[in-house]
Short mmCIF file of C-alpha atoms in Angstrom, two decimals:
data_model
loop_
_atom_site.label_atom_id
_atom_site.label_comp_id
_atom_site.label_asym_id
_atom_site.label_seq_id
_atom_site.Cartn_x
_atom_site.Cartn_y
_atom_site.Cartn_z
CA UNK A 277 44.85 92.36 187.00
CA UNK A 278 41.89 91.14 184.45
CA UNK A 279 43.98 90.23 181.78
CA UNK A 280 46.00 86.74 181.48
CA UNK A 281 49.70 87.95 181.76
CA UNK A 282 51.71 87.34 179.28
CA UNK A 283 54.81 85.11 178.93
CA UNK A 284 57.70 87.60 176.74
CA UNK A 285 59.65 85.58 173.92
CA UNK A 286 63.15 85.16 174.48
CA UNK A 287 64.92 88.88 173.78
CA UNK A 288 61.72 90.91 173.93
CA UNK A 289 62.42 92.14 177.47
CA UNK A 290 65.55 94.24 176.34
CA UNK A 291 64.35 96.07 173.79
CA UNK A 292 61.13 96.80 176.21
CA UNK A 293 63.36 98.09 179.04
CA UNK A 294 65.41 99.89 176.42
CA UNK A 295 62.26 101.63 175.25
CA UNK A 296 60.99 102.78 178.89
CA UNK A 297 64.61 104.20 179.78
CA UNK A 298 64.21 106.17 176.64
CA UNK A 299 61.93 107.92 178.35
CA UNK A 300 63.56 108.96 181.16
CA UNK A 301 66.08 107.31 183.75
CA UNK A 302 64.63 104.90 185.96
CA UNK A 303 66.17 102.57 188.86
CA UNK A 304 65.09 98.62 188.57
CA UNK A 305 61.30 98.73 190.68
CA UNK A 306 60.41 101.91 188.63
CA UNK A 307 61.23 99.85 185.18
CA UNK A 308 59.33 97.03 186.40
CA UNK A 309 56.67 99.34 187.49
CA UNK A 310 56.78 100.82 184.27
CA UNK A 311 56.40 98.28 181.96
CA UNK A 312 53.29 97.23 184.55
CA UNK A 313 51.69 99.77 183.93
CA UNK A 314 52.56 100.80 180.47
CA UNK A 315 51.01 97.02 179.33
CA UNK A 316 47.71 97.34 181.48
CA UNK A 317 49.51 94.46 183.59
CA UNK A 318 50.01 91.85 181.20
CA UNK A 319 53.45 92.00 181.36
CA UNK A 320 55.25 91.67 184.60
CA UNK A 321 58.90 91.28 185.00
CA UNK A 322 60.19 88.63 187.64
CA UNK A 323 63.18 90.47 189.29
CA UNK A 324 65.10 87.04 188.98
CA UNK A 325 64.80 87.78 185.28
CA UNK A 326 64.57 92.46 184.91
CA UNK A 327 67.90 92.76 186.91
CA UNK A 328 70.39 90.20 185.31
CA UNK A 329 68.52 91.94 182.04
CA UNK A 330 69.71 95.29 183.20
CA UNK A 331 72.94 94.22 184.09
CA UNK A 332 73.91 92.71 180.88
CA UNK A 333 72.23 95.84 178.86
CA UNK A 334 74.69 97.71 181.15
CA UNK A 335 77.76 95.55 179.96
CA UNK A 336 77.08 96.15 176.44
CA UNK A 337 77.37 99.80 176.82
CA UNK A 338 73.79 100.26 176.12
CA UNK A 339 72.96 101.79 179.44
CA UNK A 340 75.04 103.28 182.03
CA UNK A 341 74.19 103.01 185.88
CA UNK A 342 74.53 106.02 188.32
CA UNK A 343 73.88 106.13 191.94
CA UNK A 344 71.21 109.10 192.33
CA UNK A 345 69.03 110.21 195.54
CA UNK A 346 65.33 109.33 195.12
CA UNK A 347 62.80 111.93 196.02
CA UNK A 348 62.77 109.83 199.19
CA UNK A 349 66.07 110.63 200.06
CA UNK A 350 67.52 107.02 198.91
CA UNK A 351 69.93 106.06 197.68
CA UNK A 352 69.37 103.72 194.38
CA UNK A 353 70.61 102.74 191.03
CA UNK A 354 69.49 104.69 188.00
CA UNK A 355 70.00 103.35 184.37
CA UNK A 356 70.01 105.64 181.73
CA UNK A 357 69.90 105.05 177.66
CA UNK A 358 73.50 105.46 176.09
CA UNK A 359 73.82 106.75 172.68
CA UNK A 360 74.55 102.93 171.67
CA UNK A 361 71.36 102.22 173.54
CA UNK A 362 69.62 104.39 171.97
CA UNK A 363 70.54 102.97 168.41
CA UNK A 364 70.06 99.98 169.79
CA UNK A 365 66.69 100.66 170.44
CA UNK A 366 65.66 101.93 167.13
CA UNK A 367 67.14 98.72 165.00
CA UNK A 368 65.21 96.25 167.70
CA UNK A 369 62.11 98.31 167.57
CA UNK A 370 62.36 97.93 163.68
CA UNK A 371 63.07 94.49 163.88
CA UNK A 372 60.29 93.62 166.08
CA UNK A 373 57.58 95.39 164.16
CA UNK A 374 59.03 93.71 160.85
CA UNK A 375 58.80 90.42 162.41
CA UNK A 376 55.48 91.35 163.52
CA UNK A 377 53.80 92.34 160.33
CA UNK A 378 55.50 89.29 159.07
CA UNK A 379 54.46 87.00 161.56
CA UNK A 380 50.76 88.45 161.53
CA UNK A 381 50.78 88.20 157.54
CA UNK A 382 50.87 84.64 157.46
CA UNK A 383 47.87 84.10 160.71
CA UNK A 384 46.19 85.95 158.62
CA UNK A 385 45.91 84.11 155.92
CA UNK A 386 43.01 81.72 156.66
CA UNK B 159 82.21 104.22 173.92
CA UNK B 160 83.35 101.37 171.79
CA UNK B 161 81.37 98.26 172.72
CA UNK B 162 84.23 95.89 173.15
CA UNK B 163 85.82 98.75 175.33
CA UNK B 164 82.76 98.83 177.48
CA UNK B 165 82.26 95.37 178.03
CA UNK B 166 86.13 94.95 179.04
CA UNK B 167 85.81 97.85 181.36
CA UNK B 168 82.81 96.22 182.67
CA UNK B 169 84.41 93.08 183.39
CA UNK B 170 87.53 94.43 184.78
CA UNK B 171 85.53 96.59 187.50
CA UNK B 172 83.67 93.60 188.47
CA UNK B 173 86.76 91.34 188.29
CA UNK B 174 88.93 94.23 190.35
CA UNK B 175 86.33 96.05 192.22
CA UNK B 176 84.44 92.87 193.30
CA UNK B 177 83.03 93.58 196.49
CA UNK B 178 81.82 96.90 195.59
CA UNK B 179 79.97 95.35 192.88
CA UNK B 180 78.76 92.89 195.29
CA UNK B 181 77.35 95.39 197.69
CA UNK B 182 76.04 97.62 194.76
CA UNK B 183 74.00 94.43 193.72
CA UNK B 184 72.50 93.88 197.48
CA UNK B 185 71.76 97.57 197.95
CA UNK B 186 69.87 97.22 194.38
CA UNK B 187 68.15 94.29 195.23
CA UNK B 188 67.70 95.07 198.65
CA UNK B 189 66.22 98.58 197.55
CA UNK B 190 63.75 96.79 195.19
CA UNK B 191 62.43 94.69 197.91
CA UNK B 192 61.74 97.61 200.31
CA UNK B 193 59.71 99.43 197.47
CA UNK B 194 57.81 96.37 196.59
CA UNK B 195 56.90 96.15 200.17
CA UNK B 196 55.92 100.05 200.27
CA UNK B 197 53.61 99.24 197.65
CA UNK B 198 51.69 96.26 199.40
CA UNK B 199 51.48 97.78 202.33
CA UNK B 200 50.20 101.46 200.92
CA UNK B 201 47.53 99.33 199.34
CA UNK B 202 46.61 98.49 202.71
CA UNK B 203 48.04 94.69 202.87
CA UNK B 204 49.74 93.92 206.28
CA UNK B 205 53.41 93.60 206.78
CA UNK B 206 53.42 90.14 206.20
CA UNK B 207 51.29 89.73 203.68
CA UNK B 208 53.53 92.51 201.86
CA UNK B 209 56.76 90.99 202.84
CA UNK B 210 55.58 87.97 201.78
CA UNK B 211 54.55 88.79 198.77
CA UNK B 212 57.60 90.84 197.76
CA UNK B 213 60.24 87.87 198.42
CA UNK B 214 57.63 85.81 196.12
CA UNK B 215 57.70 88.51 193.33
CA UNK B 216 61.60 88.63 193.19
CA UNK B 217 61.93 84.89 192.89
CA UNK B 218 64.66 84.32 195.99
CA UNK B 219 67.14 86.59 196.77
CA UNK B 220 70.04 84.58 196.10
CA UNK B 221 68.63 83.29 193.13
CA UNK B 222 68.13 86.61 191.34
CA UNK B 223 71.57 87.77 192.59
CA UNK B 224 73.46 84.08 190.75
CA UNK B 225 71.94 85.63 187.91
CA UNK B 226 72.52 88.67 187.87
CA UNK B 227 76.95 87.36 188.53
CA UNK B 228 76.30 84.96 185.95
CA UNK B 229 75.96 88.30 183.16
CA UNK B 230 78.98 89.94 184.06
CA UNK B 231 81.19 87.72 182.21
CA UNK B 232 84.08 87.13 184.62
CA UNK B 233 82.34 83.42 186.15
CA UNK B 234 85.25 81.71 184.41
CA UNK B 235 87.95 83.73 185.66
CA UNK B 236 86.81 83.85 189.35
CA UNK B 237 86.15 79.87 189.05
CA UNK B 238 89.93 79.46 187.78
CA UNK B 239 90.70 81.56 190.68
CA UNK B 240 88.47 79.20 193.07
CA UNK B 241 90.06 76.19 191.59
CA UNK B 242 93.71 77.18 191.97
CA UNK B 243 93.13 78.16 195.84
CA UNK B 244 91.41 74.72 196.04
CA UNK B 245 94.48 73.19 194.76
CA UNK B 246 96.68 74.98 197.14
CA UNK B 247 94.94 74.21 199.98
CA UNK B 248 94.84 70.52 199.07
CA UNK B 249 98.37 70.33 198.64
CA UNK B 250 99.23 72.30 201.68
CA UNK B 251 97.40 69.47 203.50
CA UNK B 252 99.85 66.94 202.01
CA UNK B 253 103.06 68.38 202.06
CA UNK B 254 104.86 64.84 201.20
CA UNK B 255 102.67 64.88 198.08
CA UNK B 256 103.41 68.55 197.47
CA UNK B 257 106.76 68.58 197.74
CA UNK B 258 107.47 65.15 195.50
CA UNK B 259 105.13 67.04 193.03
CA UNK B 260 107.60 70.32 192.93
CA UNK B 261 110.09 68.26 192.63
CA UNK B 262 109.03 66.32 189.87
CA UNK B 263 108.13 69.50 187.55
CA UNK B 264 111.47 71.08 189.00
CA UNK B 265 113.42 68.26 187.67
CA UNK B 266 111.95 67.98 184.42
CA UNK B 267 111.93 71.78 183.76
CA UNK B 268 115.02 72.01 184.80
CA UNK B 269 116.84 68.87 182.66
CA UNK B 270 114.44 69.97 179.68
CA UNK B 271 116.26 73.37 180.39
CA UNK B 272 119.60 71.91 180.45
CA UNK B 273 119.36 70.20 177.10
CA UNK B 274 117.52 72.70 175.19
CA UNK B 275 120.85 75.48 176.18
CA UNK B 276 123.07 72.78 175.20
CA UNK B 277 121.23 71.98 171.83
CA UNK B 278 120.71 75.52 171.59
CA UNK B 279 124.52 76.90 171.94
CA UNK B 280 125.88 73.82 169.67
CA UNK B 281 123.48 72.83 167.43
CA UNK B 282 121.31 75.89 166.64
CA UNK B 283 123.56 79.33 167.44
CA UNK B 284 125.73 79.57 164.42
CA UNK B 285 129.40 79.71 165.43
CA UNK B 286 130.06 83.29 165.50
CA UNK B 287 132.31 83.70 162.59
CA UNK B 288 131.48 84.28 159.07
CA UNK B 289 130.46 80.85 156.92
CA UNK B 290 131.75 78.78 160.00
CA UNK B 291 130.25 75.84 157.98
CA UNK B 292 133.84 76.18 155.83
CA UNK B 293 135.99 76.21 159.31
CA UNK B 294 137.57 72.46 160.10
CA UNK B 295 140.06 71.39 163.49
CA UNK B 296 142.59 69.51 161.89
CA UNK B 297 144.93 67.81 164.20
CA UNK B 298 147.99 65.19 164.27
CA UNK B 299 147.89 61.86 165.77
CA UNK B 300 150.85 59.21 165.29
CA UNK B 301 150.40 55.50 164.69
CA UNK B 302 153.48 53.50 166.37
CA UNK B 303 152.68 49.58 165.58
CA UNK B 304 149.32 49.77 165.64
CA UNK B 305 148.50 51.93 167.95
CA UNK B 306 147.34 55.38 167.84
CA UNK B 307 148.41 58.34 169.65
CA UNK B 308 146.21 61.36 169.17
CA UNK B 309 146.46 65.33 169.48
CA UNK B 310 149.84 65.31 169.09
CA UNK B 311 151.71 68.68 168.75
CA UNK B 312 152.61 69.94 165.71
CA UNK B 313 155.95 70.60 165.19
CA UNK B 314 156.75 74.06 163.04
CA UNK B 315 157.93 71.99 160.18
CA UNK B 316 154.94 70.06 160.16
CA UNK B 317 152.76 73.43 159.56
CA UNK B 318 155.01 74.30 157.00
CA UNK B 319 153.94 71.88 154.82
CA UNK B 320 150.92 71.32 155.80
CA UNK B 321 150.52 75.30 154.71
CA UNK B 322 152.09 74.93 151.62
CA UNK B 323 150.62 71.54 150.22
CA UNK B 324 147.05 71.09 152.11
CA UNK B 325 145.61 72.67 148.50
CA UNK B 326 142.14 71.92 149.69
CA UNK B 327 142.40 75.06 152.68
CA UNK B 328 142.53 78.05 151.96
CA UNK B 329 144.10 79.00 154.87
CA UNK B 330 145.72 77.36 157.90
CA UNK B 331 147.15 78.81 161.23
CA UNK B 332 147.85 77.18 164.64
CA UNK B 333 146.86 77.27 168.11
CA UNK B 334 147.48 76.47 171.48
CA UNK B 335 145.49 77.18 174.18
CA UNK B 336 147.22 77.83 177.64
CA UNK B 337 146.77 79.74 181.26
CA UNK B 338 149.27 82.08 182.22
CA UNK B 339 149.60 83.96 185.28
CA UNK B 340 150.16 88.00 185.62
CA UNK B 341 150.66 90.19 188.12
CA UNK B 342 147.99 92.76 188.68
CA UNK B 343 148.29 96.40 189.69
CA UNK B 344 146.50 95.08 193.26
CA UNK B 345 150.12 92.98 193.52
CA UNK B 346 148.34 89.88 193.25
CA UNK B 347 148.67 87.29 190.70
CA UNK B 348 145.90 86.94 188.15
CA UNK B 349 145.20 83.78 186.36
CA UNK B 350 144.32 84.64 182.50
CA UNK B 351 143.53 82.70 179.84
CA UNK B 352 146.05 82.76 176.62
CA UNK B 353 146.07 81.19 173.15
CA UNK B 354 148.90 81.39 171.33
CA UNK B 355 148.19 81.66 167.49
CA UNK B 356 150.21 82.00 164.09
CA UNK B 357 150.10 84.88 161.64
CA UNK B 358 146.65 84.68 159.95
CA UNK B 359 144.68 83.38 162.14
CA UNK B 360 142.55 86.31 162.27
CA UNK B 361 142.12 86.40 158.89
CA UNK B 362 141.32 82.94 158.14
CA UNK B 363 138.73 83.18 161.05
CA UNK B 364 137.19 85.87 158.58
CA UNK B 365 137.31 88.52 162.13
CA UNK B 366 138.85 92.15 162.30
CA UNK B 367 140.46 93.97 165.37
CA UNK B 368 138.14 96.27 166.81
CA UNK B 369 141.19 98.70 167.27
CA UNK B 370 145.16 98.40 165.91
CA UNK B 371 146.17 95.50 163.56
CA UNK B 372 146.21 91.62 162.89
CA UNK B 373 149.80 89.64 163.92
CA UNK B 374 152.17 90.44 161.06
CA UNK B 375 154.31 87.60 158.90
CA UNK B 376 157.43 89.31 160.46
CA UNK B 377 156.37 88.55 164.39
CA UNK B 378 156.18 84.79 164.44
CA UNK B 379 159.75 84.88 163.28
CA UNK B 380 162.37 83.81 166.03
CA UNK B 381 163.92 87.15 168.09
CA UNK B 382 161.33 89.51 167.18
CA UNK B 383 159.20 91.06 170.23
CA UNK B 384 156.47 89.74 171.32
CA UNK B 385 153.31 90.86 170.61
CA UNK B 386 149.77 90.05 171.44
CA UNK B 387 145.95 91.07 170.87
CA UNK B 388 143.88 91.86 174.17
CA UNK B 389 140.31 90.28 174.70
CA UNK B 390 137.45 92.79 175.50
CA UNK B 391 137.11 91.59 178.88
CA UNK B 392 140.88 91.77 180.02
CA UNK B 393 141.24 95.00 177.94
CA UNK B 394 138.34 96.62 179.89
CA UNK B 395 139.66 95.46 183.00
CA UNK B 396 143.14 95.86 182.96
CA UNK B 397 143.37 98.99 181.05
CA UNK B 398 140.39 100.71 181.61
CA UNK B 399 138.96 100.23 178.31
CA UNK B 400 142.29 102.47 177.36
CA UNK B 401 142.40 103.27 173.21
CA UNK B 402 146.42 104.34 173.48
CA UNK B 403 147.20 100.84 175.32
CA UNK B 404 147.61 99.67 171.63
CA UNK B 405 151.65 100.18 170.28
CA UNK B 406 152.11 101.22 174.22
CA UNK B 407 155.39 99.55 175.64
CA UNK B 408 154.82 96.87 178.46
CA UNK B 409 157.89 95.25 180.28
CA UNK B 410 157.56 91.48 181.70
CA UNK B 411 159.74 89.91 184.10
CA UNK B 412 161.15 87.88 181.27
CA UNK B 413 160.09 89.34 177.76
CA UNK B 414 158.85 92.43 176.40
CA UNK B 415 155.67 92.21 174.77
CA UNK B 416 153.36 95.10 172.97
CA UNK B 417 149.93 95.04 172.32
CA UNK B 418 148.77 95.04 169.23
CA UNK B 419 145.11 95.33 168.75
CA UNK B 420 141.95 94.03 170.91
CA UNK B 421 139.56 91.04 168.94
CA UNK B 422 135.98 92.15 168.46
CA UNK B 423 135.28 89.37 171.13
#
């Protein structure tokens, strides 16, 4: 845990969870874990903050929760990417990197 | 799926199904916890230090769960819920209260009820007869030295002229309202309700028989039979809603009398 974590702007964590469901379903600690890992630890998720996310992703039809056996023979919650989701995904992933190069345009300029 | 369909179906599960939802969120959270424990404790942290740890990372139990309610979208609905069994409860601890506020809406309701039917069959239901703005009740009252006697009967002469020189109606008839009694198959007498009308009044009312024929000129003279139109209601129930009843013979005690035809009322 070297690096200073990061604090996420407001909307960021969606499209992040969106993106590692895309990959393959996931209950809640495996998402968190995920996006652990996938960020080298600068971004962790406080649960009081990934499951309310989930749950309101879930709402807006964007995933879709099933009750599946882990290979530990539990029993936990799995989201999965629907086909909105996964639309969804694509226009806030463009969005983000448009912002980006925007936002990174005008640091640049020194 | 639709989007608005989803969310609605999401709402109504959690609104309907609430304590399934409820558990499904514990189980979640609960399940979280116990991996986030695993995890300490594999990386060779002791139990406490792991529990500990875990609670810490998912920022209070409760808290996470008020959240997690908070996105489903029904909070409003369950509060209304809340606030209406709080309101019962109060007033079931003050029945005095309660039942002087019942009573209070019951009253009003019921006296705004009252007036609004009256308003509503006087003022607003058109009288149900075609332009009934042109219809007038014109009746005869006498003025002996100053003082006036009013609805006085009018005598046939009376209606005679009135017929023939009241140039601003274009038609007149008369008619007398009165309760006669009859004696029913059961051998029972039967009070019904009679008006007794001249030729035309059908016709200046603007109305048709539903079956048979208006009163003819010929039948209000003096001597001829007595005839008479049935109402719906004493139709249906005194003939069986019979179609030959009309032209069929009928002997009274005192006169004979034939129906005619039935009003469309």
């Amino acid at each position: 845990m070297g690096e200073p974590r990061l604090d996420l702007p407001q909307g960021t964590l969606d499209v992040l969870i969106l993106k590692v469901l895309a990959l393959e379903p996931l209950h809640g600690w495996a998402v968190s874990e995920r996006l652990q890992q996938i960020s080298g630890d600068a971004i962790q998720v406080g649960q009081g903050s990934l499951y309310p996310a989930l749950h309101r992703l879930e709402r807006r039809g964007w995933l879709k929760a099933r009750w599946r056996t882990t290979e530990n023979n539990r029993r936990a919650k799995y989201y999965e990417l629907t086909r909105a989701g996964r639309r969804q995904l694509e226009a806030e992933t463009e969005g983000w990197r448009r912002l980006a190069a925007v936002v990174g345009q005008v640091l640049d300029l020194a | 799926m639709n989007a608005l369909l989803a969310d609605l179906l999401y709402r109504l599960r959690a609104l309907v199904r609430r304590q399934s939802v409820e558990d499904e969120l514990d189980e979640e959270l609960r399940f979280h916890l116990e991996r986030e424990v695993e995890k300490h404790l594999s990386a060779g942290l002791s139990w406490d230090e792991a529990w500990r740890r875990a609670r810490h990372a998912l920022g209070g139990l409760d808290q996470a769960k008020e959240k997690c309610r908070d996105v489903r979208g029904t909070r409003w609905i369950e509060e209304l819920f809340r606030s209406l069994g709080h309101a019962l409860r109060t007033l079931s601890r003050s029945p005095g209260f309660a039942s002087v506020s019942v009573l209070t809406l019951a009253i009003g309701i019921g006296a705004s009820t009252a007036v609004f039917s009256l308003v509503d069959g006087i003022l607003l239901k058109p009288f149900g007869y075609p332009e009934p703005e042109r219809l007038v009740v014109v009746s005869q009252s006498v003025n002996v030295d100053g003082q006036v006697f009013e609805g006085i009967p009018v005598s046939a002469a009376h209606f005679r002229e009135w017929k023939n020189r009241a140039g601003s109606l274009e038609g007149i008839a008369l008619m007398r309202s009165s309760v006669r009694y009859i004696t029913g198959t059961d051998g029972d007498p039967h009070r019904v309700f009679q008006v007794t009308v001249t030729p035309g009044f059908f016709e200046m009312l603007g109305v048709r028989p539903t079956l048979g024929r208006t009163f003819l000129e010929s039948e209000a003279e003096e001597g001829h039979d007595r005839v008479l139109i049935l109402s719906n209601g004493f139709w249906r129930e005194y003939f069986q809603s019979d179609p030959d009843v009309v032209s069929s013979h009928r002997s009274g005690p005192k006169r004979r009398r034939f129906p005619v035809g039935r009003p469309p009322w």
